[in-house]
Tab-separated table of C-alpha atoms and ligand atoms in Angstrom:
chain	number	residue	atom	x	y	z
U	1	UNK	CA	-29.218	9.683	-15.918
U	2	UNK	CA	-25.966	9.697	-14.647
U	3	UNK	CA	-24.960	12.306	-12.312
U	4	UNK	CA	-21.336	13.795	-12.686
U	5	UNK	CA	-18.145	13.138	-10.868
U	6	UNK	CA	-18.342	15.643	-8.253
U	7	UNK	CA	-21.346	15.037	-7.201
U	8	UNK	CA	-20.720	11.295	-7.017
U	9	UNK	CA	-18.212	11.963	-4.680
U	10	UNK	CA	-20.868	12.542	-2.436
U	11	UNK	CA	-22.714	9.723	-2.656
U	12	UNK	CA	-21.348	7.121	-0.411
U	13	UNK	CA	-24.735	5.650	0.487
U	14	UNK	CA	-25.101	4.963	-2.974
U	15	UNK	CA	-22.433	2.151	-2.793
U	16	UNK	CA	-23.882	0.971	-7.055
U	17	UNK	CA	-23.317	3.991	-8.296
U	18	UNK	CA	-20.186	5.088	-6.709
U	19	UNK	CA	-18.581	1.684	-7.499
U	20	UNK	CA	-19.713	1.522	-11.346
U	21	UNK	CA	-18.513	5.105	-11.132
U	22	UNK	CA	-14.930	3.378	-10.342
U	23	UNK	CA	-14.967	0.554	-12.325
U	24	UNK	CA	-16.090	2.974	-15.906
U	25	UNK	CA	-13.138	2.574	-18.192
U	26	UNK	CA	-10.935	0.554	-15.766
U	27	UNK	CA	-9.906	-2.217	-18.325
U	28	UNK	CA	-7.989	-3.871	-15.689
U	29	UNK	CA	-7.184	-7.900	-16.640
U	30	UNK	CA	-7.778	-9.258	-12.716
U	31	UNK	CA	-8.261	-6.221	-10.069
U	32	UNK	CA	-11.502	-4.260	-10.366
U	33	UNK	CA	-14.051	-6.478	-12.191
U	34	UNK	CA	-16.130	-6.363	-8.845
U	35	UNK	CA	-15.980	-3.254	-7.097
U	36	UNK	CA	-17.860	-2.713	-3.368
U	37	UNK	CA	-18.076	0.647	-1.363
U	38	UNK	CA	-19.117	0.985	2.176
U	39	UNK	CA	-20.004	4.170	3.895
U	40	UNK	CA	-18.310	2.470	6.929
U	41	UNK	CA	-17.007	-0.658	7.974
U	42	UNK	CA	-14.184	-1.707	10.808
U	43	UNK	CA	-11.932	-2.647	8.201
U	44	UNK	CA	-11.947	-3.117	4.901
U	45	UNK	CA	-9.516	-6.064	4.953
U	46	UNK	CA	-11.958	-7.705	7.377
U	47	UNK	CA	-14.949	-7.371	4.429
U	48	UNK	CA	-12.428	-8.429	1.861
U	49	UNK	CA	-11.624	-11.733	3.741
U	50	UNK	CA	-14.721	-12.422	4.545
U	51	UNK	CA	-16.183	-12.062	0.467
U	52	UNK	CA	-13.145	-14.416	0.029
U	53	UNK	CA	-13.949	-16.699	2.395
U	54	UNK	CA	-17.438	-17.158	0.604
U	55	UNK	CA	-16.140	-17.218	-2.674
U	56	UNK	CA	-15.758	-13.889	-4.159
U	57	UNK	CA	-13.198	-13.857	-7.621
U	58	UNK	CA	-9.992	-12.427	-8.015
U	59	UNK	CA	-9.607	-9.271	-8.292
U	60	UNK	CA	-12.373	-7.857	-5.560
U	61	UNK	CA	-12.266	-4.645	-4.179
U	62	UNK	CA	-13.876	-3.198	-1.033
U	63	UNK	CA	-13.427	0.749	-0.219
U	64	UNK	CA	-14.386	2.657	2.293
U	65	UNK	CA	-15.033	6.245	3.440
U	66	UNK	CA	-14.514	5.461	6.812
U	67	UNK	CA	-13.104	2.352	8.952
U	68	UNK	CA	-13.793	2.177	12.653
U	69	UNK	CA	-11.150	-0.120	13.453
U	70	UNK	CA	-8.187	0.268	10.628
U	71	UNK	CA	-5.312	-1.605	11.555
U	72	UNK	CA	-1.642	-2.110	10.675
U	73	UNK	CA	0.809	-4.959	11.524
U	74	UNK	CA	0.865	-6.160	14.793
U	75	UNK	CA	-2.409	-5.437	15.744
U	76	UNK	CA	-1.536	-1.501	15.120
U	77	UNK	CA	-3.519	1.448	14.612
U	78	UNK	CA	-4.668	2.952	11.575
U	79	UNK	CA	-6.398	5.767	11.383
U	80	UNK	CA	-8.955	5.921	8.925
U	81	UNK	CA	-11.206	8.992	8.814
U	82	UNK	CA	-13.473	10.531	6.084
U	83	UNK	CA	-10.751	11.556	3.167
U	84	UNK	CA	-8.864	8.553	2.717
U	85	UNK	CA	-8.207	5.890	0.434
U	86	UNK	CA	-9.366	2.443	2.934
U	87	UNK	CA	-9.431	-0.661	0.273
U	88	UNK	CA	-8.504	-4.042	0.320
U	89	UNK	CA	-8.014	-6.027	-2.903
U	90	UNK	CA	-8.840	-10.613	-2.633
U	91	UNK	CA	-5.913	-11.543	-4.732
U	92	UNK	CA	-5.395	-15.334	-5.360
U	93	UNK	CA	-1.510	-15.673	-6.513
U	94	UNK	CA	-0.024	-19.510	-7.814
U	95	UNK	CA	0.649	-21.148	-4.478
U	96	UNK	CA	4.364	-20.758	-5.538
U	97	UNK	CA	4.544	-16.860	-5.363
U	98	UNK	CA	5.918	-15.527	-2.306
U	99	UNK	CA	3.023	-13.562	-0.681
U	100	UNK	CA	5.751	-11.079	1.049
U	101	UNK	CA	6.479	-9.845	-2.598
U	102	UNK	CA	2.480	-9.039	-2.530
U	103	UNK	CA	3.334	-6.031	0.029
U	104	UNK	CA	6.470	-4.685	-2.005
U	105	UNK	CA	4.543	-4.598	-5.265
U	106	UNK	CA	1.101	-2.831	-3.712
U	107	UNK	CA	3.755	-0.324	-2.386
U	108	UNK	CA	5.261	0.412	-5.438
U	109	UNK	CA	1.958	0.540	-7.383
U	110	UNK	CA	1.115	3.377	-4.767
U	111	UNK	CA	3.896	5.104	-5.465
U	112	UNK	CA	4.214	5.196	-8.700
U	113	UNK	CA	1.076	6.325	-9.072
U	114	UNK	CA	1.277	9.127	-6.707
U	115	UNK	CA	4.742	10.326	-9.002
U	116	UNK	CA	3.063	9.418	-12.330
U	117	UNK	CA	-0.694	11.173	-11.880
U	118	UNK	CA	0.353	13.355	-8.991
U	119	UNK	CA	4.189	14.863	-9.264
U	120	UNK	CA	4.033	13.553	-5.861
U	121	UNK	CA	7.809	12.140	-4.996
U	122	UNK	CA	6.676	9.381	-3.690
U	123	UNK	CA	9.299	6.506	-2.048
U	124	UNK	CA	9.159	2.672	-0.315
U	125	UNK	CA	10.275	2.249	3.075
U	126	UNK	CA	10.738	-1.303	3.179
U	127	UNK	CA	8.291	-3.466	3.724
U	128	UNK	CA	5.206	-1.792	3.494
U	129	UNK	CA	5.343	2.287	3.619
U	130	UNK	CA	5.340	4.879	1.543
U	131	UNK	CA	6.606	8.055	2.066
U	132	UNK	CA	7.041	11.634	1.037
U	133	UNK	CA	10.293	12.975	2.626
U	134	UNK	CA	10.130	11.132	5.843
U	135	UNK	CA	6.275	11.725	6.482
U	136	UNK	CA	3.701	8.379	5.655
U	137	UNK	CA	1.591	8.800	3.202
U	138	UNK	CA	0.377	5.626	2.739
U	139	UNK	CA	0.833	1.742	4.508
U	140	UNK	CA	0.094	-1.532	3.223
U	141	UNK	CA	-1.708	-4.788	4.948
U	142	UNK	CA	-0.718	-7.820	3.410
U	143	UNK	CA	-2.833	-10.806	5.025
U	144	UNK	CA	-3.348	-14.266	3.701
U	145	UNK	CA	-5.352	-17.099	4.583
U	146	UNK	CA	-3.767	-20.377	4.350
U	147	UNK	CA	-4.452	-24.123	3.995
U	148	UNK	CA	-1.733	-25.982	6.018
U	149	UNK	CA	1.107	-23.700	4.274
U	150	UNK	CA	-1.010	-23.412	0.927
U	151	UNK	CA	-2.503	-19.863	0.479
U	152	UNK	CA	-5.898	-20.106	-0.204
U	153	UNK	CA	-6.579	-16.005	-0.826
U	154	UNK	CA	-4.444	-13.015	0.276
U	155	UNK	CA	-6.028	-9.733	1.058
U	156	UNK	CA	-3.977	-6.753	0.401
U	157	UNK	CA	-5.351	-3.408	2.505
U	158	UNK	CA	-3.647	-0.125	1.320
U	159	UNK	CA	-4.346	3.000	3.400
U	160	UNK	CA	-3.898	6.106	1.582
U	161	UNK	CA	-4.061	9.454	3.271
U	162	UNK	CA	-5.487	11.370	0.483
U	163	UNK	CA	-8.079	14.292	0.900
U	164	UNK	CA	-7.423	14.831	4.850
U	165	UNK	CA	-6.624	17.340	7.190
U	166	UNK	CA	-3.740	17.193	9.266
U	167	UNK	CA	-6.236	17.892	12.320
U	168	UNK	CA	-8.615	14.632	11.709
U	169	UNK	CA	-5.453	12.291	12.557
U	170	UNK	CA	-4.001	12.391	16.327
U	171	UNK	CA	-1.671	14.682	17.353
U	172	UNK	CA	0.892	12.230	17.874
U	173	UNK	CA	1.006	11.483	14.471
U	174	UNK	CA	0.776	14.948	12.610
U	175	UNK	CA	4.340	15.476	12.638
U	176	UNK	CA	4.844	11.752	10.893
U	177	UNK	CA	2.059	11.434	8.030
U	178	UNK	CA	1.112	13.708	5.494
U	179	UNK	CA	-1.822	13.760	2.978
U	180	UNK	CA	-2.025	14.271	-0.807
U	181	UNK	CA	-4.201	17.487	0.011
U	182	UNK	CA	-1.589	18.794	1.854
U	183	UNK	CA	0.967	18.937	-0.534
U	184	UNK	CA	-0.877	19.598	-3.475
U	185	UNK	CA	-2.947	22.296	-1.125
U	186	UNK	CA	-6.226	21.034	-2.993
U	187	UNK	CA	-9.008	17.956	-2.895
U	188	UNK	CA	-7.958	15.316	-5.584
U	189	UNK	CA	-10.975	13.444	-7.079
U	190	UNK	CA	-11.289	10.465	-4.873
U	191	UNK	CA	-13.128	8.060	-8.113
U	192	UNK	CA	-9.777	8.985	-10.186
U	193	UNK	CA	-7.381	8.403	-7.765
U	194	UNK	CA	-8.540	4.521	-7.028
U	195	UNK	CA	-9.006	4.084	-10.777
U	196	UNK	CA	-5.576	5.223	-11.346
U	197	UNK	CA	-4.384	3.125	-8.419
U	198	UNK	CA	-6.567	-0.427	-9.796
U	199	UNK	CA	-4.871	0.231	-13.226
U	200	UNK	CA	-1.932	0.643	-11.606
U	201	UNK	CA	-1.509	-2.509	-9.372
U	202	UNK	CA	-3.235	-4.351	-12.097
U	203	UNK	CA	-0.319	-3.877	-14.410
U	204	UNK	CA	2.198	-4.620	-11.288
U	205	UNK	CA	-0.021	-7.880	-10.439
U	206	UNK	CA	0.063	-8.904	-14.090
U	207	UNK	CA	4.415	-8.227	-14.205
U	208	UNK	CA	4.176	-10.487	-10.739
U	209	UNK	CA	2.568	-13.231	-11.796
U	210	UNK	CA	4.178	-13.428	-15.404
U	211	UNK	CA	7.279	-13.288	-16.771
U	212	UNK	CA	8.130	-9.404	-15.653
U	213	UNK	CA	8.982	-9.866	-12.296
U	214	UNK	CA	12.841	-8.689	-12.321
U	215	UNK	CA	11.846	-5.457	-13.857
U	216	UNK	CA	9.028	-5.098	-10.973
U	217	UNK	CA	12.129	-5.686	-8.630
U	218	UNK	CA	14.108	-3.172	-10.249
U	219	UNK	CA	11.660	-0.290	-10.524
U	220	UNK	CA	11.032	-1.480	-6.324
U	221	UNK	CA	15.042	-1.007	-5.933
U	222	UNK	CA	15.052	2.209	-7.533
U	223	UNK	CA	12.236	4.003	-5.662
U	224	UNK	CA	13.422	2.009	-2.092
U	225	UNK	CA	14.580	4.725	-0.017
U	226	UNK	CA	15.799	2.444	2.238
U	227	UNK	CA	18.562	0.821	0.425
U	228	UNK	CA	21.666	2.416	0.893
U	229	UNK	CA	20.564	3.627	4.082
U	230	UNK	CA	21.450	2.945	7.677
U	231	UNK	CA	18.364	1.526	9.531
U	232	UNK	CA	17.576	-0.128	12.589
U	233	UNK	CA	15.446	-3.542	12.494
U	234	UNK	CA	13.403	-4.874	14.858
U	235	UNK	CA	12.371	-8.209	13.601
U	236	UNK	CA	9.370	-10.422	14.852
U	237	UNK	CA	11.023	-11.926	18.436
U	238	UNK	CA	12.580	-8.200	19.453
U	239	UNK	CA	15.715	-9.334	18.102
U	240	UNK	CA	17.321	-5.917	16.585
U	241	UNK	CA	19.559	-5.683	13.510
U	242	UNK	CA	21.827	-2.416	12.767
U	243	UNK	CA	23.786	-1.417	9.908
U	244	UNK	CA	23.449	-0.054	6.259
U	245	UNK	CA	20.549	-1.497	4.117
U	246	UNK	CA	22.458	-3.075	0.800
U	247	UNK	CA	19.076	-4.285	-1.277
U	248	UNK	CA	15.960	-6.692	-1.155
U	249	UNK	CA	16.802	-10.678	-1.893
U	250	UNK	CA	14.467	-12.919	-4.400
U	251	UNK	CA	12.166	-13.315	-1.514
U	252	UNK	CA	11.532	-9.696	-1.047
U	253	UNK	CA	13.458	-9.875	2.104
U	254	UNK	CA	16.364	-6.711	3.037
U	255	UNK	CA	19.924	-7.443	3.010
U	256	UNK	CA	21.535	-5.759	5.586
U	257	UNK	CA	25.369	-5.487	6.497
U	258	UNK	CA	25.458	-5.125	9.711
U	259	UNK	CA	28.020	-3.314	11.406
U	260	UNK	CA	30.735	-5.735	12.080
U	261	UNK	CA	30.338	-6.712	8.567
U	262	UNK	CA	28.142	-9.300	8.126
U	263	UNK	CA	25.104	-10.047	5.477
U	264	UNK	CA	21.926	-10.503	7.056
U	265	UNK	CA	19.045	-10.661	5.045
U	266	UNK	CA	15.585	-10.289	7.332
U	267	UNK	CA	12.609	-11.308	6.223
U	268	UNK	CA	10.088	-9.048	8.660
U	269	UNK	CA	10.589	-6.832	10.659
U	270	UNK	CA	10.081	-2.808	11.060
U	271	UNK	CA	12.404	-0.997	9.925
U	272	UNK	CA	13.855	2.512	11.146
U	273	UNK	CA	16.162	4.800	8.682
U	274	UNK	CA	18.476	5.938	11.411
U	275	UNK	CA	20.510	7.979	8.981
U	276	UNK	CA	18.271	9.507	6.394
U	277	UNK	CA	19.891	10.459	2.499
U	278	UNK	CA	18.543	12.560	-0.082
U	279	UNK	CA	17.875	10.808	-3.206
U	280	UNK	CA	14.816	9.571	-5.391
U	281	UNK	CA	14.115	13.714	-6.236
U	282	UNK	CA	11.302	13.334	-9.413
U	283	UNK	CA	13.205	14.297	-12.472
K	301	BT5	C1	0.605	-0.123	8.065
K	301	BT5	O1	0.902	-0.737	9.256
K	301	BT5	O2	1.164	0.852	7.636
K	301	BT5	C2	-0.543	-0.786	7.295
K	301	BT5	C3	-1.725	0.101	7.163
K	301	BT5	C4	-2.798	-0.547	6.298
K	301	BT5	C5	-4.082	0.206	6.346
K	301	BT5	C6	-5.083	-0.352	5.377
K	301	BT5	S1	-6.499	0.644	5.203
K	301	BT5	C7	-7.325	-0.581	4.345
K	301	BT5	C8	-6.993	-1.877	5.045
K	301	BT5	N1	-7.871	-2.124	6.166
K	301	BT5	C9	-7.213	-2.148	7.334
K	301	BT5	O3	-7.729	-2.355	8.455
K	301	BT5	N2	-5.911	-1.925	7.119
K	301	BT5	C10	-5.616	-1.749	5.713
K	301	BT5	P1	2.152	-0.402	10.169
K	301	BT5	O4	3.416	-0.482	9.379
K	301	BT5	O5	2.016	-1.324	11.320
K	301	BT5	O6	1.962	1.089	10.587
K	301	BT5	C11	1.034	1.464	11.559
K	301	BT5	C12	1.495	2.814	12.107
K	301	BT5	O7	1.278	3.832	11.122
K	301	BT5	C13	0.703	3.257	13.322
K	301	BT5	O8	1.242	2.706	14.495
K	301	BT5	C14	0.886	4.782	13.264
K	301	BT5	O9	2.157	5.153	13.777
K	301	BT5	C15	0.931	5.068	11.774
K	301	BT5	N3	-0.386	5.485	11.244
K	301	BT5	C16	-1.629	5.141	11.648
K	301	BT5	N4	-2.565	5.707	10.884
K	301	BT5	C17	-1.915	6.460	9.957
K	301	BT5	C18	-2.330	7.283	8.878
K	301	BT5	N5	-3.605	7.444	8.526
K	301	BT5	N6	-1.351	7.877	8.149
K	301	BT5	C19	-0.040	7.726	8.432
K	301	BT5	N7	0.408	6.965	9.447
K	301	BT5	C20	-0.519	6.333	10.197
């Protein structure tokens, strides 16, 4: 017999059960029909590439309670203890998509459903956070793997600090990420909150690769705390871009004005909101 939710939560090791557990009732078109869970792994975007590499469909997910070596961009850290949301996601888009766009839409998907299930005002730092106020609550990983300039698969990694404490991350960091525990000062159930967020980025995958894409773009624009705000960009080569963000371009890029009045629009980059505004409050 099945055993109920809560105690499925703790049963990691039982990687079949947890994962049928996640994929009851999903009804997702592409992301979800295979579902993996690891007890622990370095990184889940390292599993998902490697199922890809060998073939796995579009569409598979691999979770895990805890990674040993999470990263970010750039070779960055991610810290990834017991409590979180670690999964990566093979997605194969038409070889004409533009896999940037990949790393807006996963945001938004985590966003919206952190305000939808949640109340949780989530917003997008462009490209790939989210935040609550000016804390991180979650980061995306966008990586594909390409023949000549075709991509062959594209793994997308979300990180999403949900049941932790503010004391398992560093202390460097406390001040700059907050959980979903912590502002909603209880556990949510872990096996809801990735359903919600597969049904979620299903829909948003389906509006990408169809014939919804500008109203994707426009629910991005609207939760994109960084438009209409001054930021600092630090793009690839060190080469640093100031001035007020005006919005994102077709190829999911940010237009920027820059100071002495010029349109830039950057591509990559990390991007700092030098003068923060107060918008994007959940009606
Ligand atoms: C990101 O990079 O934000 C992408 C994070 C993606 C993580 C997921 S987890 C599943 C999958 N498997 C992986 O190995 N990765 C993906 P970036 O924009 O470079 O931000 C990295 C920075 O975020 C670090 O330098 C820290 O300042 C901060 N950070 C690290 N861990 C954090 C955490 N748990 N919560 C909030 N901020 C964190």
């Amino acid at each position: 017999m099945r055993s109920g939710s809560s105690s499925l939560e703790n049963q990691w090791n039982s990687d079949p059960i947890l994962a049928r557990a996640i994929k009851q009732g999903l009804n997702a078109r592409t992301i979800g029909h295979s579902v993996i869970c690891l007890r622990e792994t370095t990184s889940t975007n390292d599993e998902a590439k490697k199922l890809a590499a060998d073939g796995a469909a579009e569409g598979t997910v691999v979770l895990a309670k805890i990674q040993t070596a999470g990263r970010g961009r750039l070779g960055r850290e991610w810290y990834s203890p017991e409590g979180g949301v670690w999964m990566s996601v093979v997605l194969k888009p038409d070889p004409d998509r533009i896999i940037q766009k990949i790393t807006l839409l996963t945001g938004l998907s985590v966003a919206r459903t952190l305000r939808t299930f949640y109340d949780i005002n989530a917003v997008l730092k462009w490209p790939n956070d989210v935040l609550v106020g000016d804390k991180k609550i979650s980061g995306i990983l966008t990586e594909g793997t390409f023949e000549g300039e075709v991509p062959l698969y594209v793994v997308v990694g979300i990180g999403l600090n949900a049941n932790m404490e503010p004391e398992s991350l560093p202390k460097t960091l406390r001040l700059e990420a907050v959980s979903m525990k912590a502002l909603l000062q209880k556990e949510v159930s872990i096996i809801e909150l990735v359903r919600r967020l597969l049904k979620t980025l299903d829909q948003d995958y389906q509006s990408f690769k169809g014939s919804k894409e500008e109203e994707l773009w426009n629910q991005y624009k609207k939760l994109c705390a960084t438009i209409g705000t001054d930021v600092r960009v630090e793009v690839d080569e060190g080469e640093v871009y100031e001035g007020r963000a005006e919005g994102i371009s077709p190829e999911g890029g940010l237009i920027l004005r820059t100071e002495d009045g010029y349109n830039v629009t950057i591509l990559s980059g990390d991007c700092i909101h030098t003068r923060t505004k107060k918008k994007h409050e959940k009606e």
